[in-house]
GROMACS .gro file of C-alpha atoms in nm:
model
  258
    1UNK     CA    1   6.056   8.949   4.920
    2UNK     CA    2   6.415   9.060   4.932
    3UNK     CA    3   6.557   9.212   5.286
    4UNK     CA    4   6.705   9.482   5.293
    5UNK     CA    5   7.129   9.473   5.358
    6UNK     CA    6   7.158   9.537   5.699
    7UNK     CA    7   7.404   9.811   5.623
    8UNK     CA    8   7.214   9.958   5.449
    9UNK     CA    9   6.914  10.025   5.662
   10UNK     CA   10   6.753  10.332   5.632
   11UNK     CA   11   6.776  10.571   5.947
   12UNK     CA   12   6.461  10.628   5.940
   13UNK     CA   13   6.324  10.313   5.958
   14UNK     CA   14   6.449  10.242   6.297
   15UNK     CA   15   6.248  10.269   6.600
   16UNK     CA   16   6.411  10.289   6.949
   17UNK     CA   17   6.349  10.037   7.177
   18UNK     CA   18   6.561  10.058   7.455
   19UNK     CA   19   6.930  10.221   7.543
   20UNK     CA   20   7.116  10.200   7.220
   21UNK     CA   21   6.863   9.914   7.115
   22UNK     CA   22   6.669   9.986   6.755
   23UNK     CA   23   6.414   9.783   6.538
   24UNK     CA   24   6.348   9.791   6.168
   25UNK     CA   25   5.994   9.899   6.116
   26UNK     CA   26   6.018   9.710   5.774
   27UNK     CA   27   6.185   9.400   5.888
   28UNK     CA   28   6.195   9.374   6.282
   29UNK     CA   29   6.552   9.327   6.252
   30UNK     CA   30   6.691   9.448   6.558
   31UNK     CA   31   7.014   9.659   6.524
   32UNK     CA   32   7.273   9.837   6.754
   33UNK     CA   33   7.376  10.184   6.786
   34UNK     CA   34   7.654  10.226   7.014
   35UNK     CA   35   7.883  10.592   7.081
   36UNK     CA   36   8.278  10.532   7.115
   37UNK     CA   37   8.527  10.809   7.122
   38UNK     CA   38   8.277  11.055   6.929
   39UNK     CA   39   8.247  10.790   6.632
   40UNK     CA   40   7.912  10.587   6.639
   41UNK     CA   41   7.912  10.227   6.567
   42UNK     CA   42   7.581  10.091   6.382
   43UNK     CA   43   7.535   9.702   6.370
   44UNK     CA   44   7.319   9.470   6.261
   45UNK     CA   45   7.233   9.236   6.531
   46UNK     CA   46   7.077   8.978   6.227
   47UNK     CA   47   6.794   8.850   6.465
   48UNK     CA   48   6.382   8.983   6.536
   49UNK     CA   49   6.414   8.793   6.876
   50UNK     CA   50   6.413   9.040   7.126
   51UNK     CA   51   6.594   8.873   7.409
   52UNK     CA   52   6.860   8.751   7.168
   53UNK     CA   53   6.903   9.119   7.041
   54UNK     CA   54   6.929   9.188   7.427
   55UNK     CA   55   7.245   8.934   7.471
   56UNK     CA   56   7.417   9.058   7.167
   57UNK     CA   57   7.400   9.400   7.220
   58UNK     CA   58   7.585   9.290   7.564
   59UNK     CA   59   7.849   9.120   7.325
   60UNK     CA   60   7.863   9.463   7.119
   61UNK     CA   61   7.879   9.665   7.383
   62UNK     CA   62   8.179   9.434   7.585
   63UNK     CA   63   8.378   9.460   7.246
   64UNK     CA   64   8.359   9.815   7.182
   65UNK     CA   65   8.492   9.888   7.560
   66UNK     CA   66   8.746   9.636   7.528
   67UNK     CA   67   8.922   9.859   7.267
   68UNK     CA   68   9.220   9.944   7.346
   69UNK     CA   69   9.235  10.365   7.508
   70UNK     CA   70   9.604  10.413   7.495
   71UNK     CA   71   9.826  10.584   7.290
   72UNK     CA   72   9.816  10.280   7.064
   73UNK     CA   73   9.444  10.369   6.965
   74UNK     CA   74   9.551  10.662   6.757
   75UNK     CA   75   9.876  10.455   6.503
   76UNK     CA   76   9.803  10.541   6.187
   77UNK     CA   77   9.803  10.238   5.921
   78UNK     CA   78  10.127  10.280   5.846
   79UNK     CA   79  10.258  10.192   6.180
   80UNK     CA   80   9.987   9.915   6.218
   81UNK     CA   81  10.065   9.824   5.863
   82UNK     CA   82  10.470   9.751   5.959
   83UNK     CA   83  10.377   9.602   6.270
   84UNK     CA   84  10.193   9.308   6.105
   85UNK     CA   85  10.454   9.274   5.875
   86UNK     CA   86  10.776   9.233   6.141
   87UNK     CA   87  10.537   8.950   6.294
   88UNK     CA   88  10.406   8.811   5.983
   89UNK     CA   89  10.720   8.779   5.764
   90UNK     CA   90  10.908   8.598   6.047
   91UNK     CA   91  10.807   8.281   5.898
   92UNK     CA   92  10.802   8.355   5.515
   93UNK     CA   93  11.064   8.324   5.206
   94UNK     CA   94  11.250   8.593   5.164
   95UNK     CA   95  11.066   8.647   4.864
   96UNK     CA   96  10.763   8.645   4.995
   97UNK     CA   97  10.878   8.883   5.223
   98UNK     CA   98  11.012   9.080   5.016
   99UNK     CA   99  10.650   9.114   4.790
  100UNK     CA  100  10.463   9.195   5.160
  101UNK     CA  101  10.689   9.461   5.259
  102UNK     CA  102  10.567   9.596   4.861
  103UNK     CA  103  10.262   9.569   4.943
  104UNK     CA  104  10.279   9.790   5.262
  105UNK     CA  105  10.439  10.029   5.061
  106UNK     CA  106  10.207  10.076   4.793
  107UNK     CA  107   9.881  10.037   5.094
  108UNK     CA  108  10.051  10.317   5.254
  109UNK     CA  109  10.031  10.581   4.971
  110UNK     CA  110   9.655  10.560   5.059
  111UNK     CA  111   9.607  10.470   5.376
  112UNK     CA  112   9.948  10.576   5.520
  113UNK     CA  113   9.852  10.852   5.774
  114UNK     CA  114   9.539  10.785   5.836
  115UNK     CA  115   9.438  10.600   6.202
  116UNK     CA  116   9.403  10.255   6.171
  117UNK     CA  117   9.036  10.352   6.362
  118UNK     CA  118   8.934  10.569   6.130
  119UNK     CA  119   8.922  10.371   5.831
  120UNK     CA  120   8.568  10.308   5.659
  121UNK     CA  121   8.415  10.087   5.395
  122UNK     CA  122   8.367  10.354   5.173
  123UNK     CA  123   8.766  10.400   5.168
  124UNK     CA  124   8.807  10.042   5.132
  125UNK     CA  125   8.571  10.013   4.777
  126UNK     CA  126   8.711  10.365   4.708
  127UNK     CA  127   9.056  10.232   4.693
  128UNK     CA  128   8.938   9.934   4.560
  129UNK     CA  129   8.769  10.059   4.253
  130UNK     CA  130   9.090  10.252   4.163
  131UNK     CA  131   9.292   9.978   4.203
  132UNK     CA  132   9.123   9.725   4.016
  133UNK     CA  133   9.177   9.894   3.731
  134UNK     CA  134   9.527  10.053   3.735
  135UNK     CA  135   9.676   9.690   3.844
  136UNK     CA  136   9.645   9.317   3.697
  137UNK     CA  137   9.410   9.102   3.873
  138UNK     CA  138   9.665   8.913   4.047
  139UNK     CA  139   9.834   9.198   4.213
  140UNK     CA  140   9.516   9.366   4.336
  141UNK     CA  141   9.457   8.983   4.462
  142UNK     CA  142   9.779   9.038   4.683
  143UNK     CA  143   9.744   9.341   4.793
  144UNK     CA  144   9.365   9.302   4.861
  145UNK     CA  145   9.454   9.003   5.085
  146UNK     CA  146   9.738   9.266   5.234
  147UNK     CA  147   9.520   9.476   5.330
  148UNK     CA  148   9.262   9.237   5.485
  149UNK     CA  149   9.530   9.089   5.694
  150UNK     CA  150   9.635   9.374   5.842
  151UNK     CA  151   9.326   9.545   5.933
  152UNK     CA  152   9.257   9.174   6.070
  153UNK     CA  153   9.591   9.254   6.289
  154UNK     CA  154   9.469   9.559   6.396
  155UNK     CA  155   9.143   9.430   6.521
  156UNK     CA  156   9.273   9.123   6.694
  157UNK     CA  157   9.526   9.419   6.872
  158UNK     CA  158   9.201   9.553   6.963
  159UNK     CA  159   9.239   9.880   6.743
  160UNK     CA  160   8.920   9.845   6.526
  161UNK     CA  161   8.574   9.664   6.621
  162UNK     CA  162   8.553   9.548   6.251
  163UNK     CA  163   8.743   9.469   5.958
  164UNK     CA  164   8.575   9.675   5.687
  165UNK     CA  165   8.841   9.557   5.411
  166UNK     CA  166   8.627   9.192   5.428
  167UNK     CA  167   8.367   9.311   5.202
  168UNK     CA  168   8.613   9.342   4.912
  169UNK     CA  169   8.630   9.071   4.681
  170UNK     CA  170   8.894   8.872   4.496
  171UNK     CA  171   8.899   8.942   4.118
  172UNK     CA  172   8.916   8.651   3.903
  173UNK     CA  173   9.194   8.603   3.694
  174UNK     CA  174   9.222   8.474   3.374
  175UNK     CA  175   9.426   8.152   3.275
  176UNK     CA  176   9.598   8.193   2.981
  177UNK     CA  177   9.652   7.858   2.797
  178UNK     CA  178  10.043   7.822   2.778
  179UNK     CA  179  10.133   7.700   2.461
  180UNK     CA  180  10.341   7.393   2.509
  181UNK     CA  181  10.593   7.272   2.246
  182UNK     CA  182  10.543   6.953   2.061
  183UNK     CA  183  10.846   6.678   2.093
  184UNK     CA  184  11.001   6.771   1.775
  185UNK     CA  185  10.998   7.144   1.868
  186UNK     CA  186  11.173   7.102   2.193
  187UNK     CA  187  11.399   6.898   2.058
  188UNK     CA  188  11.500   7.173   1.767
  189UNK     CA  189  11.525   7.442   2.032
  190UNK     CA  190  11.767   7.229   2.272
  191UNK     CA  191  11.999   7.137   1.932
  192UNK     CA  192  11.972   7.529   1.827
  193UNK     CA  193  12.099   7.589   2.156
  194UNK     CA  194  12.377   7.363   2.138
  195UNK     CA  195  12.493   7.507   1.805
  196UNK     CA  196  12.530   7.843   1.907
  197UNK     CA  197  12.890   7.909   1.936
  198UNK     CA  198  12.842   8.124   2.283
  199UNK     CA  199  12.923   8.122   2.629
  200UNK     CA  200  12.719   7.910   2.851
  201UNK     CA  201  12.484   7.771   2.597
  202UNK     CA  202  12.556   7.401   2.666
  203UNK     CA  203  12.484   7.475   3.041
  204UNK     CA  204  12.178   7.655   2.912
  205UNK     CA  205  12.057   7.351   2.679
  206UNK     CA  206  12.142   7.128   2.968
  207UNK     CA  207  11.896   7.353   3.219
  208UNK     CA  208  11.640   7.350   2.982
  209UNK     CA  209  11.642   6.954   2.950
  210UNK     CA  210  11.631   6.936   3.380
  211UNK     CA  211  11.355   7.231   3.387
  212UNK     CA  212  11.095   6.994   3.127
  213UNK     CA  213  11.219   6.617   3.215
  214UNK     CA  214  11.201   6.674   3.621
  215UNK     CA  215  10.933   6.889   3.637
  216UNK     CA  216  11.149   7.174   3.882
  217UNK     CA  217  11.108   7.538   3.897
  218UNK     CA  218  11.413   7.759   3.791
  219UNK     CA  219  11.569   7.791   4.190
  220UNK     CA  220  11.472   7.414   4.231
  221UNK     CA  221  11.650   7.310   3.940
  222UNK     CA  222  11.981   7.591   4.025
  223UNK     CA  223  12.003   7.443   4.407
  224UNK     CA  224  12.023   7.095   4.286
  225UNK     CA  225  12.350   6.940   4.434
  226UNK     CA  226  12.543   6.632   4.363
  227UNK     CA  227  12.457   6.528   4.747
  228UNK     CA  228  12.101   6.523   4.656
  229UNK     CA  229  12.145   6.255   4.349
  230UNK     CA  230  12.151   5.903   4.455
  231UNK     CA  231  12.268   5.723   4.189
  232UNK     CA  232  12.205   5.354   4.398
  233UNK     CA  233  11.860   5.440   4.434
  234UNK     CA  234  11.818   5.621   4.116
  235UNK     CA  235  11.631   5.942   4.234
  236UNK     CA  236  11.678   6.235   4.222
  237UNK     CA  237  11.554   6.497   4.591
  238UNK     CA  238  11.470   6.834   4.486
  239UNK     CA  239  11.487   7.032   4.828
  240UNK     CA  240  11.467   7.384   4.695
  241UNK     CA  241  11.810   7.487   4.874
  242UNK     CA  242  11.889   7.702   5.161
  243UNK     CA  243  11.545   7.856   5.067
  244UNK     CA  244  11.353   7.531   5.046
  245UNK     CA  245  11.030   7.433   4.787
  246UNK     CA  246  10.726   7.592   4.686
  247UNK     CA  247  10.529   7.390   5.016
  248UNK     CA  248  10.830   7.382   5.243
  249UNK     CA  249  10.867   7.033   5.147
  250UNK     CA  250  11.166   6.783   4.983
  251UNK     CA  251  11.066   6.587   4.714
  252UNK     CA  252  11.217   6.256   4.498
  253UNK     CA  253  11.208   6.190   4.122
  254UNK     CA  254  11.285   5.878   3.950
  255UNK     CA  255  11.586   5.906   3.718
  256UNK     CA  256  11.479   5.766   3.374
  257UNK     CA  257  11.671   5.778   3.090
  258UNK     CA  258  11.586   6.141   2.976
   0.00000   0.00000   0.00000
């Protein structure tokens, strides 16, 4: 027999069974019902045991006071929203950076004004179900995992008792095979490229030999300085630059022949 989702339980269903202490007629599943600032708080407490339903309603109840009551209470996403994002881009690539202050943006023409409180699930999947179709899968991935972060911010700040953006999931995205050229076709394109009578094409046919022989990406391969050859040793340390690698981490190549 299948249970019923606990947040899903029928109103009706419950029986009271002590202050703010309910039980599932159908299931014996005790849940929580709990008053805060005019908004009512329903949990699951996932257990029939009474006296563990006792101790967790306890825990519930500790939470929901610990909330914070100041001003602070009443930010709006927006200012939640660009408060996670001075803390968490501290630490990140400019780039990166540079995508999560997007993704603030574009979270904020939803959720923008609205208190960071106030926020449901049934925004969440509302928001969700538009997205997911006006965006790739990858960019609803990111700013999915935007928006869980930051609601995650503004419950460790003690703004929100949960995190309803958790019950979205990631969308799967689809690898496209890349089509990789044979030896004899990389070799054509690199001697096309050399025969062009144009600026910069050498440097360009050069690039493209570093890109497929070492195995860099593009700003890997354009912060590559004669410091970082050794020709004793014969390597070659790819260290990404002022900006660094993918991982945050120098690597060595061999240099063969190619």
């Amino acid at each position: 027999m299948k249970t019923k989702h606990p947040t899903n339980q029928n109103q009706q269903d419950l029986k009271r069974v002590g202050e703010c202490l309910y039980r599932a007629q159908s299931s014996n599943i005790y849940y929580a019902i709990i008053k805060r600032g005019g908004r009512q708080i329903k949990r699951s407490l996932k257990t029939t045991d009474g006296a563990l339903a006792r101790r967790k309603l306890k825990d519930l109840k500790d939470q929901a006071a610990a909330l914070s009551t100041n001003g602070t209470s009443k930010a709006s996403f927006k200012e939640v929203a660009q408060c996670w994002q001075k803390s968490a881009t501290m630490t990140m690539k400019p780039s990166s950076a540079t995508r999560q202050e997007g993704i603030v943006k574009s979270l904020s023409k939803t959720f923008g004004s609205i208190p960071a409180r106030k926020i449901t699930k049934a925004m969440i999947e509302e928001w969700a179900s538009i997205r997911s179709k006006e965006r790739s899968a990858r960019t609803y991935n990111y700013e999915r995992e935007g928006l869980v972060r930051i609601l995650d911010y503004a419950q460790r700040e003690g703004l929100i008792l949960d995190n309803p953006a958790r019950v979205l999931k990631r969308l799967k995205i689809r690898q496209e095979k890349p089509i990789i050229p044979t030896k004899n076709e990389f070799s054509a394109l690199i001697s096309g490229l050399r025969t062009i009578q144009h600026n910069n094409t050498k440097d360009a046919a050069d690039l493209c030999e570093l890109l497929a022989y070492s195995g860099c990406r593009l700003r890997e391969a354009t912060s590559i300085c004669w410091s970082d050859i050794d020709f004793n040793k014969k390597q070659l340390t790819v260290t990404g630059g002022a900006r660094g690698t993918k991982n945050h981490e120098a690597r060595t190549i061999p240099l063969f022949p190619a």
